[in-house]
C-alpha atoms as a PDB file:
ATOM      1  CA  MET A   1      -2.299 -23.110   7.153  1.00  0.00           C
ATOM      2  CA  LYS A   2      -5.091 -24.844   5.290  1.00  0.00           C
ATOM      3  CA  GLN A   3      -5.817 -23.442   1.841  1.00  0.00           C
ATOM      4  CA  SER A   4      -9.473 -22.715   2.631  1.00  0.00           C
ATOM      5  CA  ARG A   5      -8.542 -20.844   5.804  1.00  0.00           C
ATOM      6  CA  LYS A   6      -5.914 -18.862   3.931  1.00  0.00           C
ATOM      7  CA  MET A   7      -8.478 -17.933   1.252  1.00  0.00           C
ATOM      8  CA  VAL A   8     -10.860 -16.654   3.926  1.00  0.00           C
ATOM      9  CA  TYR A   9      -8.119 -14.507   5.490  1.00  0.00           C
ATOM     10  CA  MET A  10      -7.123 -13.201   2.066  1.00  0.00           C
ATOM     11  CA  ALA A  11     -10.744 -12.301   1.286  1.00  0.00           C
ATOM     12  CA  LEU A  12     -11.022 -10.501   4.622  1.00  0.00           C
ATOM     13  CA  LEU A  13      -7.834  -8.547   3.952  1.00  0.00           C
ATOM     14  CA  ILE A  14      -8.995  -7.601   0.447  1.00  0.00           C
ATOM     15  CA  SER A  15     -12.333  -6.377   1.781  1.00  0.00           C
ATOM     16  CA  GLN A  16     -10.588  -4.425   4.554  1.00  0.00           C
ATOM     17  CA  ALA A  17      -8.286  -2.807   2.003  1.00  0.00           C
ATOM     18  CA  LEU A  18     -11.271  -1.837  -0.149  1.00  0.00           C
ATOM     19  CA  VAL A  19     -13.155  -0.391   2.828  1.00  0.00           C
ATOM     20  CA  LEU A  20     -10.100   1.649   3.863  1.00  0.00           C
ATOM     21  CA  HIS A  21      -9.639   2.818   0.264  1.00  0.00           C
ATOM     22  CA  TYR A  22     -13.276   3.922   0.174  1.00  0.00           C
ATOM     23  CA  LEU A  23     -13.262   5.634   3.585  1.00  0.00           C
ATOM     24  CA  GLU A  24     -10.088   7.495   2.729  1.00  0.00           C
ATOM     25  CA  GLY A  25     -11.997   9.306  -0.006  1.00  0.00           C
ATOM     26  CA  PHE A  26     -13.911  11.184   2.689  1.00  0.00           C
ATOM     27  CA  LEU A  27     -10.752  12.564   4.305  1.00  0.00           C
ATOM     28  CA  PRO A  28      -9.274  15.862   3.149  1.00  0.00           C
ATOM     29  CA  PRO A  29      -6.037  15.352   1.184  1.00  0.00           C
ATOM     30  CA  LEU A  30      -2.708  16.592   2.569  1.00  0.00           C
ATOM     31  CA  ALA A  31      -2.015  18.077  -0.850  1.00  0.00           C
ATOM     32  CA  PRO A  32      -3.946  17.839  -4.126  1.00  0.00           C
ATOM     33  CA  GLY A  33      -3.918  14.191  -5.146  1.00  0.00           C
ATOM     34  CA  ALA A  34      -2.078  13.069  -1.998  1.00  0.00           C
ATOM     35  CA  ARG A  35      -3.906  10.455   0.043  1.00  0.00           C
ATOM     36  CA  LEU A  36      -3.015   8.839   3.345  1.00  0.00           C
ATOM     37  CA  GLY A  37      -2.731   5.355   1.873  1.00  0.00           C
ATOM     38  CA  LEU A  38      -4.765   3.648   4.587  1.00  0.00           C
ATOM     39  CA  ALA A  39      -5.178   0.513   2.482  1.00  0.00           C
ATOM     40  CA  ASN A  40      -1.406   0.103   2.644  1.00  0.00           C
ATOM     41  CA  ILE A  41      -1.845  -0.965   6.275  1.00  0.00           C
ATOM     42  CA  VAL A  42      -3.422  -4.124   4.879  1.00  0.00           C
ATOM     43  CA  SER A  43      -0.540  -4.606   2.419  1.00  0.00           C
ATOM     44  CA  LEU A  44       1.975  -4.493   5.272  1.00  0.00           C
ATOM     45  CA  ILE A  45      -0.095  -6.914   7.345  1.00  0.00           C
ATOM     46  CA  ALA A  46      -0.347  -9.291   4.362  1.00  0.00           C
ATOM     47  CA  LEU A  47       3.431  -9.126   3.843  1.00  0.00           C
ATOM     48  CA  HIS A  48       3.926 -10.086   7.474  1.00  0.00           C
ATOM     49  CA  LEU A  49       1.307 -12.828   7.601  1.00  0.00           C
ATOM     50  CA  PHE A  50       1.666 -14.399   4.166  1.00  0.00           C
ATOM     51  CA  GLY A  51       4.569 -12.986   2.158  1.00  0.00           C
ATOM     52  CA  PHE A  52       5.079 -11.267  -1.175  1.00  0.00           C
ATOM     53  CA  ARG A  53       2.793 -13.276  -3.490  1.00  0.00           C
ATOM     54  CA  GLU A  54      -0.284 -12.880  -1.353  1.00  0.00           C
ATOM     55  CA  ALA A  55       0.444  -9.235  -0.533  1.00  0.00           C
ATOM     56  CA  MET A  56       0.864  -8.496  -4.249  1.00  0.00           C
ATOM     57  CA  ALA A  57      -2.396 -10.307  -5.034  1.00  0.00           C
ATOM     58  CA  ILE A  58      -4.193  -8.119  -2.494  1.00  0.00           C
ATOM     59  CA  VAL A  59      -2.592  -4.971  -3.944  1.00  0.00           C
ATOM     60  CA  LEU A  60      -3.530  -5.931  -7.513  1.00  0.00           C
ATOM     61  CA  ILE A  61      -7.132  -6.759  -6.637  1.00  0.00           C
ATOM     62  CA  ARG A  62      -7.484  -3.573  -4.568  1.00  0.00           C
ATOM     63  CA  SER A  63      -5.878  -1.509  -7.345  1.00  0.00           C
ATOM     64  CA  VAL A  64      -8.458  -2.696  -9.856  1.00  0.00           C
ATOM     65  CA  LEU A  65     -11.596  -2.909  -7.710  1.00  0.00           C
ATOM     66  CA  GLY A  66     -10.994   0.257  -5.644  1.00  0.00           C
ATOM     67  CA  PRO A  67     -11.094   2.712  -8.561  1.00  0.00           C
ATOM     68  CA  ILE A  68     -13.925   0.816 -10.278  1.00  0.00           C
ATOM     69  CA  LEU A  69     -16.090   0.838  -7.144  1.00  0.00           C
ATOM     70  CA  GLY A  70     -15.079   4.448  -6.499  1.00  0.00           C
ATOM     71  CA  GLY A  71     -16.207   5.521  -9.950  1.00  0.00           C
ATOM     72  CA  SER A  72     -12.801   6.445 -11.384  1.00  0.00           C
ATOM     73  CA  PRO A  73     -11.736   3.718 -13.811  1.00  0.00           C
ATOM     74  CA  MET A  74      -8.769   5.828 -14.982  1.00  0.00           C
ATOM     75  CA  GLY A  75      -7.486   5.512 -11.417  1.00  0.00           C
ATOM     76  CA  ILE A  76      -6.759   1.836 -12.108  1.00  0.00           C
ATOM     77  CA  LEU A  77      -3.665   2.824 -14.070  1.00  0.00           C
ATOM     78  CA  TYR A  78      -2.290   5.025 -11.297  1.00  0.00           C
ATOM     79  CA  SER A  79      -3.225   2.590  -8.560  1.00  0.00           C
ATOM     80  CA  LEU A  80      -1.615  -0.368 -10.344  1.00  0.00           C
ATOM     81  CA  ALA A  81       1.595   1.540 -11.076  1.00  0.00           C
ATOM     82  CA  GLY A  82       1.980   2.886  -7.561  1.00  0.00           C
ATOM     83  CA  GLY A  83       0.736  -0.189  -5.730  1.00  0.00           C
ATOM     84  CA  THR A  84       2.861  -2.665  -7.676  1.00  0.00           C
ATOM     85  CA  LEU A  85       6.070  -0.669  -7.299  1.00  0.00           C
ATOM     86  CA  SER A  86       5.348  -0.005  -3.643  1.00  0.00           C
ATOM     87  CA  CYS A  87       4.645  -3.662  -2.854  1.00  0.00           C
ATOM     88  CA  ILE A  88       7.833  -4.836  -4.576  1.00  0.00           C
ATOM     89  CA  VAL A  89       9.997  -2.337  -2.667  1.00  0.00           C
ATOM     90  CA  MET A  90       8.338  -3.101   0.676  1.00  0.00           C
ATOM     91  CA  ALA A  91       8.641  -6.858   0.116  1.00  0.00           C
ATOM     92  CA  VAL A  92      12.366  -6.595  -0.643  1.00  0.00           C
ATOM     93  CA  LEU A  93      13.000  -4.400   2.401  1.00  0.00           C
ATOM     94  CA  TYR A  94      10.804  -6.538   4.656  1.00  0.00           C
ATOM     95  CA  SER A  95      12.258  -9.881   3.614  1.00  0.00           C
ATOM     96  CA  ARG A  96      15.923  -8.979   3.119  1.00  0.00           C
ATOM     97  CA  PHE A  97      16.649  -5.828   5.122  1.00  0.00           C
ATOM     98  CA  ASN A  98      14.188  -5.869   8.021  1.00  0.00           C
ATOM     99  CA  LYS A  99      16.969  -5.732  10.585  1.00  0.00           C
ATOM    100  CA  TYR A 100      17.996  -2.366   9.107  1.00  0.00           C
ATOM    101  CA  PHE A 101      14.524  -0.914   8.514  1.00  0.00           C
ATOM    102  CA  SER A 102      11.629  -0.605  10.941  1.00  0.00           C
ATOM    103  CA  LEU A 103       8.100  -1.204   9.700  1.00  0.00           C
ATOM    104  CA  PRO A 104       7.469   2.574   9.538  1.00  0.00           C
ATOM    105  CA  GLY A 105      10.696   2.917   7.510  1.00  0.00           C
ATOM    106  CA  ILE A 106       9.570   0.187   5.125  1.00  0.00           C
ATOM    107  CA  SER A 107       6.199   1.904   4.860  1.00  0.00           C
ATOM    108  CA  VAL A 108       7.852   5.264   4.050  1.00  0.00           C
ATOM    109  CA  ALA A 109       9.861   3.576   1.278  1.00  0.00           C
ATOM    110  CA  GLY A 110       6.635   2.035  -0.020  1.00  0.00           C
ATOM    111  CA  ALA A 111       4.885   5.420   0.036  1.00  0.00           C
ATOM    112  CA  VAL A 112       7.800   7.074  -1.789  1.00  0.00           C
ATOM    113  CA  PHE A 113       7.808   4.434  -4.517  1.00  0.00           C
ATOM    114  CA  HIS A 114       4.021   4.459  -4.744  1.00  0.00           C
ATOM    115  CA  ASN A 115       4.195   8.175  -5.532  1.00  0.00           C
ATOM    116  CA  ILE A 116       7.079   7.666  -7.964  1.00  0.00           C
ATOM    117  CA  GLY A 117       5.031   5.039  -9.820  1.00  0.00           C
ATOM    118  CA  GLN A 118       2.024   7.326  -9.991  1.00  0.00           C
ATOM    119  CA  ILE A 119       4.033  10.378 -11.096  1.00  0.00           C
ATOM    120  CA  LEU A 120       5.776   8.353 -13.813  1.00  0.00           C
ATOM    121  CA  THR A 121       2.370   7.138 -14.988  1.00  0.00           C
ATOM    122  CA  ALA A 122       1.013  10.704 -15.025  1.00  0.00           C
ATOM    123  CA  SER A 123       4.074  11.824 -16.997  1.00  0.00           C
ATOM    124  CA  VAL A 124       3.359   9.180 -19.636  1.00  0.00           C
ATOM    125  CA  VAL A 125      -0.409   9.813 -19.707  1.00  0.00           C
ATOM    126  CA  TYR A 126      -0.017  13.593 -19.997  1.00  0.00           C
ATOM    127  CA  GLY A 127       3.174  13.487 -22.051  1.00  0.00           C
ATOM    128  CA  SER A 128       4.954  15.877 -19.710  1.00  0.00           C
ATOM    129  CA  ILE A 129       8.134  15.197 -17.772  1.00  0.00           C
ATOM    130  CA  GLY A 130       7.594  18.527 -15.988  1.00  0.00           C
ATOM    131  CA  ILE A 131       5.118  16.863 -13.641  1.00  0.00           C
ATOM    132  CA  LEU A 132       8.028  14.921 -12.163  1.00  0.00           C
ATOM    133  CA  PHE A 133       9.980  17.965 -11.138  1.00  0.00           C
ATOM    134  CA  THR A 134       7.135  20.176 -10.002  1.00  0.00           C
ATOM    135  CA  TYR A 135       4.974  17.858  -7.945  1.00  0.00           C
ATOM    136  CA  LEU A 136       7.307  15.078  -6.830  1.00  0.00           C
ATOM    137  CA  PRO A 137       8.885  17.084  -3.953  1.00  0.00           C
ATOM    138  CA  VAL A 138       5.432  17.718  -2.453  1.00  0.00           C
ATOM    139  CA  LEU A 139       4.558  14.041  -2.729  1.00  0.00           C
ATOM    140  CA  MET A 140       7.883  12.964  -1.214  1.00  0.00           C
ATOM    141  CA  LEU A 141       7.220  15.103   1.850  1.00  0.00           C
ATOM    142  CA  SER A 142       3.725  13.675   2.193  1.00  0.00           C
ATOM    143  CA  SER A 143       5.205  10.156   1.759  1.00  0.00           C
ATOM    144  CA  VAL A 144       7.408  10.594   4.811  1.00  0.00           C
ATOM    145  CA  ILE A 145       4.513  11.812   6.936  1.00  0.00           C
ATOM    146  CA  THR A 146       1.889   9.322   5.783  1.00  0.00           C
ATOM    147  CA  GLY A 147       4.340   6.428   5.478  1.00  0.00           C
ATOM    148  CA  ASN A 148       5.313   6.806   9.129  1.00  0.00           C
ATOM    149  CA  PHE A 149       1.685   6.951  10.219  1.00  0.00           C
ATOM    150  CA  ILE A 150       0.717   3.901   8.139  1.00  0.00           C
ATOM    151  CA  GLY A 151       3.802   1.964   9.262  1.00  0.00           C
ATOM    152  CA  LEU A 152       3.112   2.654  12.933  1.00  0.00           C
ATOM    153  CA  ALA A 153      -0.526   1.628  12.553  1.00  0.00           C
ATOM    154  CA  ALA A 154       0.504  -1.610  10.809  1.00  0.00           C
ATOM    155  CA  LYS A 155       3.164  -2.278  13.453  1.00  0.00           C
ATOM    156  CA  TYR A 156       0.639  -2.092  16.301  1.00  0.00           C
ATOM    157  CA  ILE A 157      -1.972  -4.146  14.460  1.00  0.00           C
ATOM    158  CA  ILE A 158       0.619  -6.824  13.632  1.00  0.00           C
ATOM    159  CA  ARG A 159       1.789  -6.866  17.240  1.00  0.00           C
ATOM    160  CA  PHE A 160      -1.823  -7.357  18.350  1.00  0.00           C
ATOM    161  CA  LEU A 161      -2.426 -10.137  15.800  1.00  0.00           C
ATOM    162  CA  ASP A 162       0.796 -11.918  16.754  1.00  0.00           C
ATOM    163  CA  ARG A 163      -0.130 -11.856  20.443  1.00  0.00           C
ATOM    164  CA  ARG A 164      -3.587 -13.209  19.697  1.00  0.00           C
ATOM    165  CA  GLU A 165      -2.159 -15.957  17.511  1.00  0.00           C
ATOM    166  CA  LEU A 166      -5.130 -15.594  15.166  1.00  0.00           C
ATOM    167  CA  PHE A 167      -2.951 -16.399  12.206  1.00  0.00           C
ATOM    168  CA  GLU A 168      -0.275 -18.963  11.633  1.00  0.00           C
ATOM    169  CA  GLN A 169       2.843 -17.518  10.033  1.00  0.00           C
ATOM    170  CA  THR A 170       3.210 -18.667   6.426  1.00  0.00           C
ATOM    171  CA  GLY A 171       6.222 -16.981   4.849  1.00  0.00           C
END
């Protein structure tokens, strides 16, 4: 794929991730602080279309711009911690263990590790390890539910994109 074409697709994916991040703010949370993670659909699509480096670039840009544009600069810390950990785990599962894990399964793992990253960050910020034990079970349950939903959505979008041959695979 030509570099200029790839840059255009990356810019489109970043803007889609930011729009999904923004729109998600209007949805009621499953639990306090628990979001659906709609922008993670874009991360999974980027992993499929481009690979780890590009997916991580999208996650990092979204993790910085999303909270800034949303008016919560402190959210950058939580978004970076969760997004980075999530992307690494999903990339490893997608590239090395995809015959054992479905896309929804990979997405659930990403959601779990996203929440772990955010809870660890909150524990450091607030200086309390108690947050881990009190709120993590709630977030793990929401991770399974939302991770499946996000993974299924990404699976069907990827299937559509592959059939349309809009993108050339660049692993």
